[in-house]
Every structure is written in structure tokens, then in C-alpha cells.
Coordinates of N, CA and C and ligand atoms in Angstrom, one line a residue:
M801 N 65.3 -14.6 209.9 CA 66.0 -13.4 209.6 C 65.4 -12.2 210.3
K802 N 66.3 -11.3 210.8 CA 65.8 -10.2 211.6 C 66.3 -8.9 210.8
I803 N 65.3 -8.1 210.4 CA 65.7 -6.8 209.8 C 65.2 -5.6 210.7
K804 N 66.1 -4.8 211.0 CA 65.8 -3.6 211.8 C 65.5 -2.4 210.9
V805 N 64.3 -1.9 211.0 CA 63.9 -0.8 210.1 C 63.9 0.4 211.1
I806 N 64.8 1.3 210.8 CA 65.0 2.5 211.7 C 64.4 3.7 211.1
N807 N 63.3 4.3 211.7 CA 62.8 5.6 211.4 C 63.7 6.6 212.2
P808 N 64.5 7.4 211.5 CA 65.5 8.2 212.3 C 64.8 9.4 213.0
N809 N 63.5 9.7 212.7 CA 62.8 10.7 213.4 C 62.1 10.0 214.6
T810 N 61.6 10.8 215.6 CA 61.1 10.3 216.8 C 59.6 10.3 216.9
T811 N 58.9 10.3 215.7 CA 57.5 10.3 215.6 C 57.0 8.8 215.5
W812 N 56.6 8.2 216.6 CA 56.3 6.8 216.7 C 55.1 6.4 215.8
S813 N 54.1 7.3 215.6 CA 53.0 7.0 214.7 C 53.5 6.7 213.3
M814 N 54.5 7.5 212.9 CA 55.2 7.3 211.6 C 56.0 6.0 211.5
T815 N 56.6 5.7 212.7 CA 57.4 4.4 212.7 C 56.4 3.2 212.6
R816 N 55.2 3.3 213.1 CA 54.2 2.2 213.0 C 53.9 2.0 211.5
T817 N 53.6 3.2 210.8 CA 53.3 3.1 209.4 C 54.4 2.5 208.6
I818 N 55.6 2.9 208.9 CA 56.8 2.4 208.2 C 57.0 0.8 208.5
G819 N 56.8 0.4 209.7 CA 56.8 -1.0 210.1 C 55.8 -1.8 209.3
E820 N 54.6 -1.3 209.2 CA 53.6 -2.0 208.4 C 53.9 -2.1 207.0
A821 N 54.5 -1.1 206.4 CA 54.9 -1.1 205.0 C 56.0 -2.1 204.8
A822 N 56.9 -2.2 205.7 CA 58.0 -3.2 205.6 C 57.5 -4.7 205.8
R823 N 56.6 -4.8 206.7 CA 56.0 -6.2 207.0 C 55.2 -6.6 205.7
A824 N 54.6 -5.7 205.1 CA 53.7 -6.0 203.9 C 54.5 -6.7 202.8
V825 N 55.8 -6.4 202.7 CA 56.6 -7.0 201.6 C 57.6 -8.0 202.0
A826 N 57.8 -8.1 203.4 CA 58.8 -9.1 203.8 C 58.2 -10.5 203.8
S827 N 59.1 -11.5 203.6 CA 58.7 -12.9 203.7 C 58.2 -13.3 205.1
A828 N 57.4 -14.4 205.2 CA 56.8 -14.8 206.5 C 57.9 -15.0 207.5
D829 N 59.1 -15.5 207.1 CA 60.1 -15.9 208.1 C 61.0 -14.7 208.5
V830 N 60.6 -13.5 208.0 CA 61.4 -12.3 208.4 C 60.8 -11.5 209.5
E831 N 61.6 -11.3 210.5 CA 61.1 -10.5 211.6 C 61.5 -9.0 211.4
I832 N 60.5 -8.1 211.4 CA 60.8 -6.7 211.2 C 60.7 -6.0 212.5
L833 N 61.8 -5.4 212.9 CA 61.9 -4.6 214.1 C 61.8 -3.1 213.7
A834 N 60.7 -2.5 213.9 CA 60.5 -1.1 213.5 C 60.7 -0.2 214.7
V835 N 61.7 0.7 214.6 CA 62.1 1.5 215.8 C 62.4 2.9 215.4
S836 N 62.3 3.8 216.4 CA 62.8 5.2 216.3 C 63.8 5.3 217.4
P837 N 64.8 6.2 217.2 CA 65.7 6.5 218.3 C 65.0 7.1 219.5
E838 N 65.6 7.0 220.7 CA 65.1 7.7 221.9 C 65.2 9.2 221.8
H839 N 66.3 9.6 221.2 CA 66.6 11.1 221.1 C 66.6 11.5 219.7
G840 N 66.2 12.8 219.5 CA 66.3 13.3 218.1 C 65.1 14.1 217.7
P841 N 65.1 14.6 216.5 CA 64.0 15.5 216.0 C 62.7 14.7 215.6
A842 N 61.6 15.4 215.8 CA 60.3 14.7 215.5 C 60.1 14.5 214.0
S843 N 60.8 15.3 213.2 CA 60.8 15.1 211.7 C 62.1 15.6 211.2
I844 N 62.5 15.1 210.0 CA 63.8 15.5 209.4 C 63.5 16.2 208.1
E845 N 63.9 17.5 208.2 CA 63.5 18.4 207.0 C 64.6 19.3 206.7
G846 N 65.9 18.9 206.9 CA 67.0 19.8 206.6 C 68.3 19.2 207.0
H847 N 69.4 19.9 206.8 CA 70.7 19.3 207.1 C 70.9 19.2 208.6
Y848 N 70.5 20.2 209.3 CA 70.7 20.2 210.8 C 69.9 19.0 211.4
D849 N 68.6 18.9 211.0 CA 67.8 17.7 211.5 C 68.5 16.4 211.2
E850 N 69.0 16.3 210.0 CA 69.7 15.1 209.6 C 70.9 14.8 210.5
A851 N 71.7 15.8 210.7 CA 72.9 15.6 211.4 C 72.6 15.2 212.9
M852 N 71.6 15.8 213.4 CA 71.2 15.5 214.8 C 70.6 14.1 214.9
A853 N 69.8 13.7 213.9 CA 69.1 12.4 213.9 C 70.2 11.3 213.8
C854 N 71.3 11.5 213.2 CA 72.3 10.5 213.0 C 72.8 9.8 214.3
I855 N 72.9 10.6 215.3 CA 73.4 10.1 216.6 C 72.5 8.9 217.1
G856 N 71.2 9.2 217.2 CA 70.2 8.2 217.6 C 70.2 7.0 216.7
L857 N 70.2 7.3 215.4 CA 70.2 6.3 214.4 C 71.4 5.3 214.5
L858 N 72.5 5.9 214.7 CA 73.7 5.1 214.8 C 73.7 4.3 216.1
D859 N 73.1 4.8 217.1 CA 73.0 4.1 218.4 C 72.1 2.8 218.1
E860 N 71.0 3.0 217.3 CA 70.1 1.9 217.0 C 70.9 0.8 216.2
I861 N 71.8 1.2 215.3 CA 72.6 0.2 214.6 C 73.5 -0.5 215.6
R862 N 74.2 0.3 216.5 CA 75.1 -0.3 217.5 C 74.3 -1.4 218.3
K863 N 73.1 -1.0 218.8 CA 72.3 -2.0 219.6 C 71.9 -3.1 218.7
G864 N 71.6 -2.9 217.4 CA 71.1 -3.9 216.5 C 72.2 -5.0 216.3
E865 N 73.5 -4.6 216.4 CA 74.6 -5.6 216.2 C 74.6 -6.5 217.4
Q866 N 74.2 -6.0 218.6 CA 74.1 -6.8 219.8 C 72.8 -7.7 219.8
E867 N 71.8 -7.2 219.1 CA 70.5 -7.9 219.1 C 70.5 -9.0 218.0
G868 N 71.6 -9.1 217.2 CA 71.6 -10.1 216.2 C 70.9 -9.8 214.9
C869 N 70.8 -8.5 214.6 CA 70.1 -8.1 213.4 C 70.9 -8.5 212.1
D870 N 70.2 -9.0 211.1 CA 70.9 -9.4 209.9 C 71.1 -8.3 208.9
A871 N 70.2 -7.3 209.0 CA 70.2 -6.2 208.0 C 69.5 -5.0 208.6
Y872 N 69.7 -3.8 208.0 CA 69.0 -2.6 208.5 C 68.4 -1.8 207.3
V873 N 67.3 -1.1 207.6 CA 66.8 -0.2 206.6 C 66.8 1.2 207.3
I874 N 67.3 2.2 206.7 CA 67.3 3.6 207.2 C 66.1 4.2 206.5
A875 N 65.0 4.5 207.3 CA 63.7 4.9 206.7 C 63.5 6.4 206.8
C876 N 64.4 7.1 206.1 CA 64.2 8.6 205.9 C 64.9 8.9 204.6
F877 N 64.2 9.7 203.8 CA 64.6 9.8 202.4 C 65.9 10.5 202.2
G878 N 66.4 11.2 203.2 CA 67.8 11.8 203.0 C 68.9 10.7 203.2
D879 N 68.5 9.5 203.5 CA 69.5 8.4 203.8 C 70.5 8.9 204.8
P880 N 70.1 9.6 205.9 CA 71.1 10.1 206.9 C 71.9 9.0 207.5
G881 N 73.2 9.3 207.6 CA 74.1 8.4 208.3 C 74.3 7.1 207.6
L882 N 74.0 6.9 206.3 CA 74.1 5.6 205.6 C 75.5 5.1 205.6
D883 N 76.4 5.9 205.2 CA 77.8 5.4 205.1 C 78.4 5.0 206.5
A884 N 78.0 5.9 207.5 CA 78.5 5.6 208.9 C 77.9 4.3 209.4
A885 N 76.6 4.1 209.1 CA 75.9 2.9 209.5 C 76.5 1.7 208.9
R886 N 76.9 1.8 207.7 CA 77.6 0.6 207.0 C 78.9 0.3 207.7
E887 N 79.6 1.3 208.2 CA 80.8 1.0 209.0 C 80.6 0.2 210.2
L888 N 79.4 0.5 210.9 CA 79.1 -0.2 212.2 C 78.6 -1.6 212.0
A889 N 77.9 -1.8 210.9 CA 77.1 -3.0 210.7 C 77.8 -4.1 209.9
R890 N 77.6 -5.3 210.3 CA 78.1 -6.5 209.5 C 77.3 -6.7 208.3
G891 N 75.9 -6.7 208.6 CA 75.0 -7.0 207.5 C 74.8 -5.8 206.6
P892 N 73.9 -6.0 205.5 CA 73.6 -4.9 204.6 C 72.8 -3.8 205.3
V893 N 73.1 -2.5 205.0 CA 72.3 -1.4 205.4 C 71.8 -0.7 204.2
I894 N 70.5 -0.5 204.1 CA 69.9 0.0 202.8 C 69.1 1.3 203.2
G895 N 69.4 2.3 202.5 CA 68.7 3.6 202.6 C 67.5 3.6 201.7
V896 N 66.4 4.2 202.1 CA 65.2 4.2 201.3 C 65.3 5.0 200.0
A897 N 66.1 6.1 200.1 CA 66.2 6.8 198.8 C 67.0 6.1 197.8
E898 N 68.1 5.5 198.2 CA 68.9 4.7 197.3 C 68.1 3.5 196.7
A899 N 67.4 2.8 197.6 CA 66.7 1.6 197.1 C 65.5 2.1 196.1
A900 N 64.8 3.2 196.5 CA 63.7 3.6 195.7 C 64.2 4.1 194.3
M901 N 65.3 4.9 194.3 CA 65.8 5.4 193.0 C 66.3 4.3 192.1
R902 N 67.0 3.3 192.7 CA 67.6 2.2 191.9 C 66.4 1.3 191.4
N903 N 65.4 1.1 192.2 CA 64.3 0.3 191.7 C 63.5 1.1 190.6
A904 N 63.4 2.4 190.7 CA 62.7 3.2 189.7 C 63.4 3.0 188.3
C905 N 64.8 2.9 188.4 CA 65.5 2.7 187.1 C 65.2 1.4 186.4
Y906 N 64.8 0.4 187.2 CA 64.4 -0.9 186.6 C 63.1 -0.8 185.9
L907 N 62.3 0.2 186.2 CA 60.9 0.2 185.8 C 60.5 1.3 184.8
A908 N 61.4 2.3 184.7 CA 61.1 3.4 183.7 C 62.4 4.1 183.4
T909 N 62.5 4.6 182.2 CA 63.7 5.3 181.8 C 63.8 6.7 182.5
G910 N 62.7 7.2 183.0 CA 62.7 8.5 183.7 C 61.7 8.5 184.8
F911 N 62.2 9.0 186.0 CA 61.3 9.1 187.1 C 61.4 10.5 187.8
S912 N 60.4 10.8 188.5 CA 60.4 12.1 189.3 C 60.3 11.7 190.8
V913 N 60.9 12.5 191.6 CA 60.8 12.3 193.0 C 59.8 13.3 193.5
V914 N 58.8 12.9 194.3 CA 57.9 13.9 194.9 C 58.1 13.8 196.4
T915 N 58.6 14.9 196.9 CA 59.0 15.0 198.3 C 58.2 15.9 199.2
T916 N 58.7 16.3 200.3 CA 57.9 17.2 201.2 C 58.2 18.6 201.0
L917 N 59.0 19.3 201.8 CA 59.2 20.7 201.7 C 60.3 21.0 200.6
Q918 N 60.2 22.2 200.0 CA 61.2 22.6 199.0 C 62.6 22.5 199.6
R919 N 62.8 22.8 200.9 CA 64.2 22.8 201.4 C 64.8 21.4 201.5
T920 N 64.0 20.4 201.3 CA 64.6 19.0 201.3 C 65.0 18.6 199.8
V921 N 64.5 19.4 198.9 CA 64.8 19.0 197.5 C 66.3 18.9 197.2
I922 N 67.1 19.8 197.7 CA 68.5 19.8 197.4 C 69.2 18.5 198.0
I923 N 68.6 18.1 199.1 CA 69.1 16.9 199.8 C 68.9 15.7 198.8
A924 N 67.7 15.6 198.3 CA 67.4 14.5 197.3 C 68.2 14.7 196.1
E925 N 68.4 15.9 195.6 CA 69.2 16.1 194.4 C 70.7 15.7 194.6
H926 N 71.2 16.0 195.7 CA 72.6 15.5 196.0 C 72.6 14.0 196.0
L927 N 71.6 13.3 196.5 CA 71.6 11.8 196.5 C 71.5 11.3 195.0
V928 N 70.7 12.0 194.2 CA 70.6 11.6 192.8 C 72.0 11.6 192.2
H929 N 72.8 12.6 192.5 CA 74.2 12.6 191.9 C 75.0 11.5 192.6
K930 N 74.9 11.4 193.9 CA 75.8 10.4 194.6 C 75.5 9.0 194.1
Y931 N 74.2 8.7 193.8 CA 73.9 7.3 193.4 C 74.0 7.1 191.9
G932 N 74.4 8.2 191.2 CA 74.7 8.0 189.7 C 73.4 7.8 188.9
V933 N 72.3 8.3 189.3 CA 71.0 8.1 188.6 C 70.5 9.4 187.9
S934 N 71.4 10.4 187.7 CA 71.0 11.6 187.1 C 70.4 11.5 185.7
S935 N 70.8 10.5 185.0 CA 70.2 10.3 183.6 C 68.8 9.8 183.7
H936 N 68.4 9.2 184.8 CA 67.1 8.7 185.0 C 66.1 9.7 185.8
C937 N 66.7 10.4 186.7 CA 65.9 11.3 187.5 C 65.6 12.6 186.7
R938 N 64.3 12.8 186.3 CA 63.9 13.9 185.5 C 63.8 15.2 186.4
K939 N 63.3 15.0 187.6 CA 63.1 16.1 188.5 C 62.8 15.7 189.9
V940 N 63.2 16.5 190.9 CA 62.8 16.3 192.3 C 61.8 17.5 192.6
R941 N 60.6 17.1 193.0 CA 59.6 18.1 193.2 C 59.2 18.1 194.7
A942 N 58.9 19.3 195.2 CA 58.3 19.5 196.5 C 56.8 19.6 196.5
S943 N 56.2 18.9 197.4 CA 54.7 19.0 197.5 C 54.4 20.2 198.5
E944 N 55.4 20.7 199.2 CA 55.3 21.7 200.3 C 54.4 21.2 201.5
L945 N 54.3 19.9 201.6 CA 53.7 19.3 202.8 C 54.9 19.1 203.8
A946 N 54.7 19.6 205.1 CA 55.7 19.2 206.1 C 55.5 17.8 206.5
V947 N 56.6 17.2 207.0 CA 56.6 15.7 207.3 C 55.5 15.4 208.2
L948 N 55.3 16.2 209.3 CA 54.3 15.8 210.2 C 52.8 16.1 209.7
E949 N 52.7 16.8 208.7 CA 51.4 17.0 208.0 C 50.9 15.6 207.4
L950 N 51.9 14.8 207.1 CA 51.5 13.5 206.5 C 50.8 12.6 207.6
E951 N 51.0 13.0 208.8 CA 50.3 12.2 209.9 C 49.0 12.9 210.3
D952 N 48.7 14.0 209.8 CA 47.5 14.8 210.2 C 46.4 14.6 209.2
P953 N 45.3 13.9 209.7 CA 44.2 13.6 208.7 C 43.5 14.9 208.1
Q954 N 43.7 16.0 208.8 CA 43.1 17.3 208.3 C 43.9 17.9 207.2
S955 N 45.1 17.4 206.9 CA 46.0 18.1 206.0 C 45.7 17.7 204.5
N956 N 44.9 16.7 204.3 CA 44.6 16.3 202.9 C 45.9 15.9 202.1
A957 N 46.7 15.2 202.8 CA 48.1 14.9 202.2 C 47.9 14.1 200.9
Y958 N 47.0 13.2 200.9 CA 46.9 12.4 199.7 C 46.7 13.2 198.4
K959 N 45.7 14.1 198.6 CA 45.3 15.0 197.4 C 46.5 15.9 197.0
T960 N 47.2 16.5 198.0 CA 48.4 17.3 197.7 C 49.5 16.5 196.9
I961 N 49.7 15.3 197.4 CA 50.8 14.5 196.8 C 50.3 14.0 195.4
W962 N 49.0 13.6 195.3 CA 48.5 13.2 194.0 C 48.6 14.3 193.0
D963 N 48.3 15.5 193.4 CA 48.4 16.7 192.4 C 49.8 16.9 191.9
E964 N 50.8 16.7 192.9 CA 52.2 16.9 192.5 C 52.7 15.8 191.6
C965 N 52.2 14.6 191.9 CA 52.6 13.4 191.0 C 52.0 13.6 189.6
R966 N 50.8 14.1 189.5 CA 50.1 14.3 188.2 C 50.9 15.3 187.4
R967 N 51.4 16.4 188.1 CA 52.2 17.4 187.4 C 53.5 16.8 186.9
A968 N 54.1 15.9 187.8 CA 55.4 15.3 187.4 C 55.2 14.4 186.1
L969 N 54.1 13.7 186.1 CA 53.9 12.8 184.9 C 53.6 13.7 183.6
D970 N 52.9 14.8 183.8 CA 52.5 15.6 182.6 C 53.7 16.5 182.2
E971 N 54.4 17.1 183.2 CA 55.4 18.1 182.8 C 56.8 17.6 182.7
D972 N 57.1 16.5 183.4 CA 58.5 16.0 183.4 C 58.7 14.9 182.4
G973 N 57.6 14.3 181.9 CA 57.6 13.2 181.0 C 58.1 12.0 181.7
S974 N 57.9 11.9 183.0 CA 58.4 10.7 183.8 C 57.4 9.5 183.7
G975 N 58.0 8.3 183.7 CA 57.2 7.1 183.7 C 56.9 6.5 185.0
A976 N 57.6 7.0 186.1 CA 57.4 6.4 187.4 C 57.6 7.6 188.4
I977 N 57.1 7.3 189.6 CA 57.2 8.3 190.7 C 57.9 7.6 191.9
V978 N 58.8 8.3 192.4 CA 59.5 7.9 193.7 C 59.0 8.8 194.8
L979 N 58.4 8.2 195.8 CA 57.9 9.0 197.0 C 59.1 9.4 197.8
G980 N 59.2 10.7 198.1 CA 60.4 11.3 198.7 C 60.3 11.4 200.2
C981 N 59.5 10.6 200.9 CA 59.5 10.6 202.3 C 59.0 9.2 202.8
A982 N 59.7 8.7 203.8 CA 59.3 7.4 204.3 C 57.8 7.4 204.9
G983 N 57.4 8.6 205.4 CA 56.1 8.7 205.9 C 55.0 8.7 204.9
M984 N 55.3 8.6 203.6 CA 54.3 8.5 202.6 C 54.0 7.0 202.2
A985 N 54.7 6.1 202.9 CA 54.6 4.7 202.6 C 53.1 4.2 202.5
D986 N 52.2 4.7 203.4 CA 50.9 4.2 203.3 C 50.0 4.7 202.2
L987 N 50.6 5.7 201.5 CA 49.8 6.3 200.3 C 50.2 5.6 199.0
C988 N 51.2 4.8 199.0 CA 51.8 4.3 197.8 C 50.8 3.5 196.9
N989 N 50.2 2.5 197.5 CA 49.3 1.6 196.7 C 48.2 2.4 196.1
R990 N 47.6 3.3 196.9 CA 46.4 4.1 196.4 C 46.9 5.0 195.2
L991 N 48.1 5.6 195.4 CA 48.6 6.5 194.3 C 48.9 5.7 193.1
Q992 N 49.5 4.5 193.2 CA 49.8 3.7 192.0 C 48.5 3.4 191.3
Q993 N 47.5 3.0 192.0 CA 46.2 2.6 191.4 C 45.6 3.8 190.6
A994 N 45.7 5.0 191.3 CA 45.1 6.2 190.7 C 45.9 6.7 189.5
L995 N 47.2 6.6 189.6 CA 48.1 7.3 188.6 C 48.3 6.3 187.4
G996 N 48.3 5.0 187.6 CA 48.5 4.0 186.5 C 49.9 3.9 186.1
V997 N 50.9 4.3 187.0 CA 52.3 4.2 186.7 C 52.9 3.6 188.0
P998 N 54.2 3.0 187.8 CA 54.8 2.5 189.1 C 55.1 3.7 190.1
V999 N 54.6 3.5 191.3 CA 54.9 4.4 192.4 C 55.8 3.7 193.4
I1000 N 57.0 4.2 193.7 CA 57.9 3.4 194.5 C 58.1 4.0 195.8
D1001 N 57.7 3.2 196.8 CA 57.9 3.6 198.2 C 59.3 3.0 198.7
G1002 N 60.1 3.9 199.2 CA 61.5 3.4 199.5 C 61.5 2.4 200.7
V1003 N 60.5 2.4 201.6 CA 60.5 1.5 202.7 C 60.3 0.1 202.2
A1004 N 59.4 -0.1 201.3 CA 59.2 -1.4 200.7 C 60.4 -1.8 199.8
A1005 N 60.9 -0.9 199.0 CA 62.0 -1.2 198.1 C 63.3 -1.6 199.0
A1006 N 63.5 -0.8 200.0 CA 64.7 -1.1 200.8 C 64.6 -2.4 201.6
T1007 N 63.4 -2.7 202.1 CA 63.2 -4.0 202.8 C 63.4 -5.2 201.9
I1008 N 62.8 -5.1 200.7 CA 63.0 -6.2 199.7 C 64.5 -6.4 199.4
M1009 N 65.2 -5.2 199.2 CA 66.6 -5.3 198.9 C 67.4 -6.0 200.1
A1010 N 67.1 -5.5 201.3 CA 67.8 -6.0 202.5 C 67.6 -7.5 202.6
E1011 N 66.3 -7.9 202.5 CA 66.0 -9.4 202.6 C 66.8 -10.2 201.5
G1012 N 66.7 -9.7 200.3 CA 67.4 -10.4 199.2 C 68.9 -10.5 199.4
L1013 N 69.5 -9.5 199.9 CA 71.0 -9.5 200.1 C 71.3 -10.5 201.2
V1014 N 70.5 -10.5 202.2 CA 70.8 -11.5 203.3 C 70.6 -12.9 202.8
R1015 N 69.5 -13.2 202.0 CA 69.2 -14.5 201.5 C 70.4 -15.0 200.6
A1016 N 71.0 -14.0 199.9 CA 72.2 -14.3 199.0 C 73.5 -14.4 199.8
S1017 N 73.4 -14.3 201.2 CA 74.6 -14.4 202.1 C 75.5 -13.3 201.8
L1018 N 75.0 -12.1 201.5 CA 75.9 -11.0 201.2 C 75.9 -10.0 202.4
Q1019 N 77.1 -9.5 202.7 CA 77.2 -8.6 203.9 C 78.0 -7.4 203.4
T1020 N 78.0 -6.4 204.3 CA 78.8 -5.2 204.0 C 80.3 -5.5 204.0
S1021 N 80.9 -5.0 202.9 CA 82.4 -5.2 202.8 C 83.1 -4.6 204.0
K1022 N 84.0 -5.3 204.6 CA 84.8 -4.7 205.7 C 86.2 -4.4 205.2
R1023 N 86.4 -4.4 203.9 CA 87.7 -4.0 203.3 C 87.5 -2.5 202.8
G1024 N 88.3 -1.6 203.2 CA 88.2 -0.2 202.8 C 87.4 0.6 203.7
D1025 N 86.7 1.6 203.2 CA 86.1 2.6 204.1 C 84.9 2.1 204.9
Y1026 N 84.3 1.0 204.5 CA 83.2 0.4 205.4 C 83.8 -0.5 206.5
A1027 N 85.1 -0.5 206.6 CA 85.7 -1.3 207.8 C 85.1 -0.7 209.1
F1028 N 85.1 -1.5 210.1 CA 84.6 -1.1 211.4 C 85.3 0.2 211.9
P1029 N 84.7 1.1 212.5 CA 85.4 2.4 213.0 C 86.6 2.0 213.9
L1030 N 87.6 2.9 213.8 CA 88.8 2.6 214.6 C 88.5 2.9 216.0
P1031 N 89.0 2.1 216.9 CA 88.8 2.4 218.4 C 89.6 3.7 218.8
K1032 N 88.9 4.5 219.5 CA 89.5 5.8 219.9 C 88.6 6.4 221.0
T1033 N 89.1 7.4 221.7 CA 88.3 8.1 222.7 C 87.3 9.1 222.1
Y1034 N 86.1 9.0 222.5 CA 85.1 10.0 222.2 C 84.8 10.8 223.5
A1035 N 85.0 12.1 223.4 CA 84.9 12.9 224.7 C 83.4 13.3 225.0
G1036 N 83.2 13.6 226.2 CA 82.0 14.3 226.6 C 80.7 13.5 226.4
M1037 N 79.6 14.2 225.9 CA 78.3 13.6 225.8 C 78.3 12.4 224.8
L1038 N 79.4 12.3 223.9 CA 79.4 11.2 223.0 C 80.2 10.0 223.4
S1039 N 80.6 10.0 224.7 CA 81.5 9.0 225.1 C 80.9 7.6 225.0
A1040 N 79.5 7.5 225.2 CA 78.8 6.2 225.1 C 78.8 5.7 223.7
M1041 N 79.1 6.5 222.7 CA 79.1 6.1 221.3 C 80.5 5.7 220.8
Q1042 N 81.4 5.8 221.7 CA 82.8 5.4 221.3 C 82.9 4.0 220.7
P1043 N 83.6 3.9 219.6 CA 83.7 2.6 219.0 C 84.7 1.7 219.7
Ligands
2AL1274 C1 61.9 12.7 205.6 C2 61.6 11.3 205.8 O1 61.6 10.4 205.0 N1 61.3 11.3 207.2 C3 61.5 12.5 207.7 O2 61.4 12.8 208.9 N2 61.8 13.3 206.7 N3 62.2 13.1 204.3 C4 61.8 14.3 203.7 N4 62.2 14.5 202.4 O3 61.1 15.1 204.3

């Protein structure tokens, strides 16, 4: 089984971390292809970054269909391009936010999301509504760490995120923490040990879901709005992306 894990930002050090997190939970017979698009933003921290990242991300899905990928993980907490990716792919496409939030619901009646910058909070809140988990999500919290600070050993990212998780447990009454950025994957085990509650990294959660769905011979429905995109002309710089 081949699962393509796409970090839609172009920071390859983060892609490596994400690939390791996926491999740590995947079965031995699962090949994890961890990639970043060739074009796009170094980090995704807003609506514009997300929209721009979707082009490269969808190109990776398009190539993945030719490479024989069985499933995909979109490894950015805004789940950018998730519905569009499901149109292109035959196999399951799992976003890390959706997988992490749904997994949190199995483990606690209330969870808090701890994410990066305040401006990304609204993106996660919109997803909470979209995925129908409002009754479980007690709060989405910003740590005010920029995504690329997670890659910077000088930033003391672990301590900043730990502090915000602690506040979430004390002030929100949450029983679990959802990490609100794929680049936090390598902090998950240490945080869980230190906090003594389930800490859910979406990369691991989405990889497990993707593998499970493929094992169950389940694919994306091609009846309705996830049907393959209609063939038509795409003009100008997007002509290569034409379905
Ligand atoms: C993310 C993420 O997971 N990767 C990225 O570049 N931005 N999400 C976030 N909330 O900052």
C-alpha cells in the first residue's frame, strides 16, 4: 500500500518531520511518500497562503494518481483543498484537522485545539463547524508561534505549546488536546507524557485513518460532488492543471 503524505507548504525540513510521524504509525507494508509541492508558500498561516498552496497540493494529488497511490494525507491543519483533492483521487484523502478532531471525540467529551498564530484560529473554528464537532471542541487556542518557529531550535516551541496546552486543560475543562499544526507532530509524544491526557497529532491520526480505509477496500465516492472534475479548458498559467 502506498500513502502519499503531502505537506502543502514548501518547507522540506517540516516535510521530513511529517514523514517520520506518518511512518511511526503506518504498518510495515505501507510505503509513505512524504512530499511538498514544488511551488507555494513556505508556511500556511492564512486564507491567502491556503489558496495559493492548493495549486501545488492538487498537482501532487494529480501526480499521485499516476504513481499508483492508494490514499493521501493532507498535512496542514487548515485541510486546504480537501474537497477538491477528493474529486481528483480514487482512494481516500484525509485531512489532518478532520482526522485529529474526530479521533479526539473518541477519547474525550471535550477537547481544545492548540494552534499557531491567532489569525489561523478562525480557520480551525470554521472546520470545527464543518466537521460537526462543535459540541466536543471547547476552544481553539493560539500559541502565537509562527509555523516556521516550530523549526527553529531557538524558539523554545515546546515550552510555548506546553504552556498553552496547560491553560487549555485548566481553563477550558478539556480532556484532550488536538495539535493545530502538522509541524507539531514531533512534539506530540513528549506533550502527552508531560500532560497526562491524550494529545492528538493529525498526521498520525490521518495516516492511521487512510491505511484503515484502504485495508477495508473503501475509496472516495464518485457519485455526487466528489465525482472526477469535468473536462474543460483551463486558460493561461493553469492550463497544465486542466482536468
Ligand atoms: C499549518 C500547518 O499545519 N502547516 C502550515 O504551514 N500551517 N497550520 C497552522 N494552523 O498554522
